[in-house]
Short mmCIF file of C-alpha atoms in Angstrom, two decimals:
data_model
loop_
_atom_site.label_atom_id
_atom_site.label_comp_id
_atom_site.label_asym_id
_atom_site.label_seq_id
_atom_site.Cartn_x
_atom_site.Cartn_y
_atom_site.Cartn_z
CA UNK A 1 -181.84 -3.14 -3.13
CA UNK A 2 -185.49 -4.08 -3.67
CA UNK A 3 -188.07 -1.47 -2.64
CA UNK A 4 -189.73 -3.76 -0.04
CA UNK A 5 -186.47 -4.25 1.86
CA UNK A 6 -186.43 -0.87 3.64
CA UNK A 7 -188.27 1.37 5.99
CA UNK A 8 -188.41 5.15 5.76
CA UNK A 9 -189.31 7.63 8.49
CA UNK A 10 -188.82 11.36 9.24
CA UNK A 11 -187.37 12.47 12.64
CA UNK A 12 -188.51 15.31 14.66
CA UNK A 13 -185.97 17.61 12.77
CA UNK A 14 -187.43 16.68 9.41
CA UNK A 15 -184.54 14.44 8.50
CA UNK A 16 -185.20 11.22 6.50
CA UNK A 17 -183.92 8.05 7.96
CA UNK A 18 -183.84 4.74 5.91
CA UNK A 19 -183.43 1.33 7.54
CA UNK A 20 -182.71 -1.61 5.44
CA UNK A 21 -183.91 -5.18 6.10
CA UNK A 22 -180.44 -5.98 7.54
CA UNK A 23 -180.93 -3.27 10.09
CA UNK A 24 -178.38 -0.77 8.52
CA UNK A 25 -179.62 2.83 9.33
CA UNK A 26 -178.91 5.70 7.06
CA UNK A 27 -179.69 9.30 8.30
CA UNK A 28 -180.18 12.15 5.99
CA UNK A 29 -181.16 10.25 2.81
CA UNK A 30 -182.76 11.97 -0.10
CA UNK A 31 -184.80 10.68 -3.03
CA UNK A 32 -183.45 11.45 -6.62
CA UNK A 33 -185.38 10.72 -9.75
CA UNK A 34 -183.55 9.20 -12.55
CA UNK A 35 -185.99 10.40 -15.17
CA UNK A 36 -187.99 13.38 -13.56
CA UNK A 37 -189.79 14.41 -16.71
CA UNK A 38 -190.35 11.38 -18.70
CA UNK A 39 -191.01 8.86 -15.89
CA UNK A 40 -191.50 10.74 -12.54
CA UNK A 41 -192.96 7.83 -10.64
CA UNK A 42 -190.20 5.33 -11.49
CA UNK A 43 -186.57 4.81 -11.10
CA UNK A 44 -185.82 6.69 -7.84
CA UNK A 45 -182.64 6.28 -5.91
CA UNK A 46 -182.35 7.00 -2.21
CA UNK A 47 -178.92 8.66 -1.73
CA UNK A 48 -176.93 9.88 1.23
CA UNK A 49 -175.42 13.38 1.43
CA UNK A 50 -172.21 12.14 -0.28
CA UNK A 51 -174.22 10.78 -3.25
CA UNK A 52 -173.93 7.14 -2.39
CA UNK A 53 -176.95 5.20 -3.21
CA UNK A 54 -178.38 3.12 -0.38
CA UNK A 55 -181.76 2.02 -1.95
CA UNK A 56 -183.49 1.83 -5.32
CA UNK A 57 -187.15 2.20 -5.98
CA UNK A 58 -188.39 0.75 -9.26
CA UNK A 59 -191.84 2.40 -9.04
CA UNK A 60 -193.74 4.43 -6.32
CA UNK A 61 -196.59 2.06 -6.57
CA UNK A 62 -194.32 -0.71 -5.21
CA UNK A 63 -194.24 1.05 -1.77
CA UNK A 64 -196.46 0.80 1.21
CA UNK A 65 -198.95 3.68 1.19
CA UNK A 66 -197.24 5.38 4.33
CA UNK A 67 -193.75 5.22 2.85
CA UNK A 68 -195.02 6.31 -0.57
CA UNK A 69 -196.84 9.45 0.95
CA UNK A 70 -193.73 10.24 2.90
CA UNK A 71 -191.43 9.94 -0.19
CA UNK A 72 -193.91 11.96 -2.35
CA UNK A 73 -193.84 14.67 0.22
CA UNK A 74 -190.18 14.86 0.20
CA UNK A 75 -189.95 14.92 -3.63
CA UNK A 76 -192.49 17.66 -3.78
CA UNK A 77 -190.64 19.79 -1.34
CA UNK A 78 -187.22 19.27 -3.19
CA UNK A 79 -188.39 19.87 -6.75
CA UNK A 80 -190.13 22.86 -8.18
CA UNK A 81 -191.03 22.47 -11.79
CA UNK A 82 -194.50 23.95 -12.48
CA UNK A 83 -196.24 22.54 -15.49
CA UNK A 84 -197.60 25.05 -17.89
CA UNK A 85 -201.21 24.13 -18.77
CA UNK A 86 -202.02 27.35 -20.80
CA UNK A 87 -200.09 30.26 -22.24
CA UNK A 88 -202.59 33.21 -21.77
CA UNK A 89 -200.48 36.09 -23.23
CA UNK A 90 -197.03 37.03 -24.40
CA UNK A 91 -195.78 40.63 -24.50
CA UNK A 92 -194.01 40.19 -27.78
CA UNK A 93 -192.94 37.56 -30.23
CA UNK A 94 -189.30 38.87 -30.03
CA UNK A 95 -187.20 38.15 -26.98
CA UNK A 96 -186.91 39.07 -24.34
CA UNK A 97 -190.59 39.04 -23.61
CA UNK A 98 -192.99 38.29 -20.78
CA UNK A 99 -195.12 35.26 -20.74
CA UNK A 100 -198.35 35.14 -18.75
CA UNK A 101 -199.29 31.46 -18.17
CA UNK A 102 -201.57 29.14 -16.13
CA UNK A 103 -199.68 26.40 -14.39
CA UNK A 104 -200.57 23.42 -12.19
CA UNK A 105 -199.44 25.68 -9.25
CA UNK A 106 -201.46 28.76 -10.30
CA UNK A 107 -201.07 31.71 -12.69
CA UNK A 108 -197.74 33.49 -13.05
CA UNK A 109 -195.68 35.63 -15.46
CA UNK A 110 -192.02 35.35 -16.23
CA UNK A 111 -189.46 36.76 -18.69
CA UNK A 112 -188.26 34.52 -21.60
CA UNK A 113 -184.82 35.96 -22.42
CA UNK A 114 -184.15 33.88 -25.58
CA UNK A 115 -185.72 31.28 -27.81
CA UNK A 116 -182.89 29.06 -26.72
CA UNK A 117 -184.47 29.02 -23.21
CA UNK A 118 -187.17 26.60 -24.70
CA UNK A 119 -185.72 23.04 -24.95
CA UNK A 120 -187.28 20.04 -26.43
CA UNK A 121 -187.45 16.98 -24.04
CA UNK A 122 -188.39 13.80 -25.95
CA UNK A 123 -190.86 13.92 -28.78
CA UNK A 124 -193.62 16.10 -27.19
CA UNK A 125 -192.36 17.76 -23.93
CA UNK A 126 -190.64 21.15 -23.69
CA UNK A 127 -188.81 22.78 -20.88
CA UNK A 128 -189.03 26.53 -20.65
CA UNK A 129 -186.39 28.36 -18.40
CA UNK A 130 -187.31 31.93 -17.14
CA UNK A 131 -184.80 34.73 -16.50
CA UNK A 132 -184.42 33.45 -12.83
CA UNK A 133 -183.58 29.88 -13.84
CA UNK A 134 -186.96 28.48 -12.91
CA UNK A 135 -187.86 25.64 -15.28
CA UNK A 136 -191.46 25.27 -16.51
CA UNK A 137 -192.69 22.01 -18.10
CA UNK A 138 -194.99 21.70 -21.07
CA UNK A 139 -195.85 17.98 -20.84
CA UNK A 140 -197.23 17.65 -24.33
CA UNK A 141 -197.05 20.49 -26.69
CA UNK A 142 -199.39 18.67 -29.10
CA UNK A 143 -202.29 18.45 -26.58
CA UNK A 144 -202.03 21.97 -25.15
CA UNK A 145 -204.88 24.33 -26.22
CA UNK A 146 -204.94 25.85 -29.70
CA UNK A 147 -204.12 29.36 -28.51
CA UNK A 148 -201.08 28.25 -26.46
CA UNK A 149 -200.01 26.07 -29.41
CA UNK A 150 -200.05 29.03 -31.80
CA UNK A 151 -197.90 31.03 -29.40
CA UNK A 152 -195.43 28.13 -29.03
CA UNK A 153 -195.22 27.77 -32.76
CA UNK A 154 -193.89 31.25 -33.01
CA UNK A 155 -191.01 30.56 -30.77
CA UNK A 156 -190.13 27.00 -31.89
#
């Protein structure tokens, strides 16, 4: 279904409702990114609770501003993947160790249990999982600051 062929609204209970151009209404829909790391603004499915896809969005820029804002708000509330912008300190170069990092959502510290909790995503991105299962994204390990890169090199 083309992106311009539906309307999206939130009811007073916070539930998303999608209405197609044909007038079909779907309550309780949720956006799901096909490629959340490599292409977060493209390829988004609107699915019902049972996983059935009811609409497809090629790119967020194709949507009306109000619908795009509502969809972005929903995605932000559903997904939590802070992006590491700087590694300030590690307690040890042996695991487990505590990493102190600056993220796009503020400074934090977490425990890295094992080097295997750092996974490569594509050519330049890394996904770092902490001991609680929270995933942190390093969007481009080649453009991160020199100090952070030196620390990463010790673990990769």
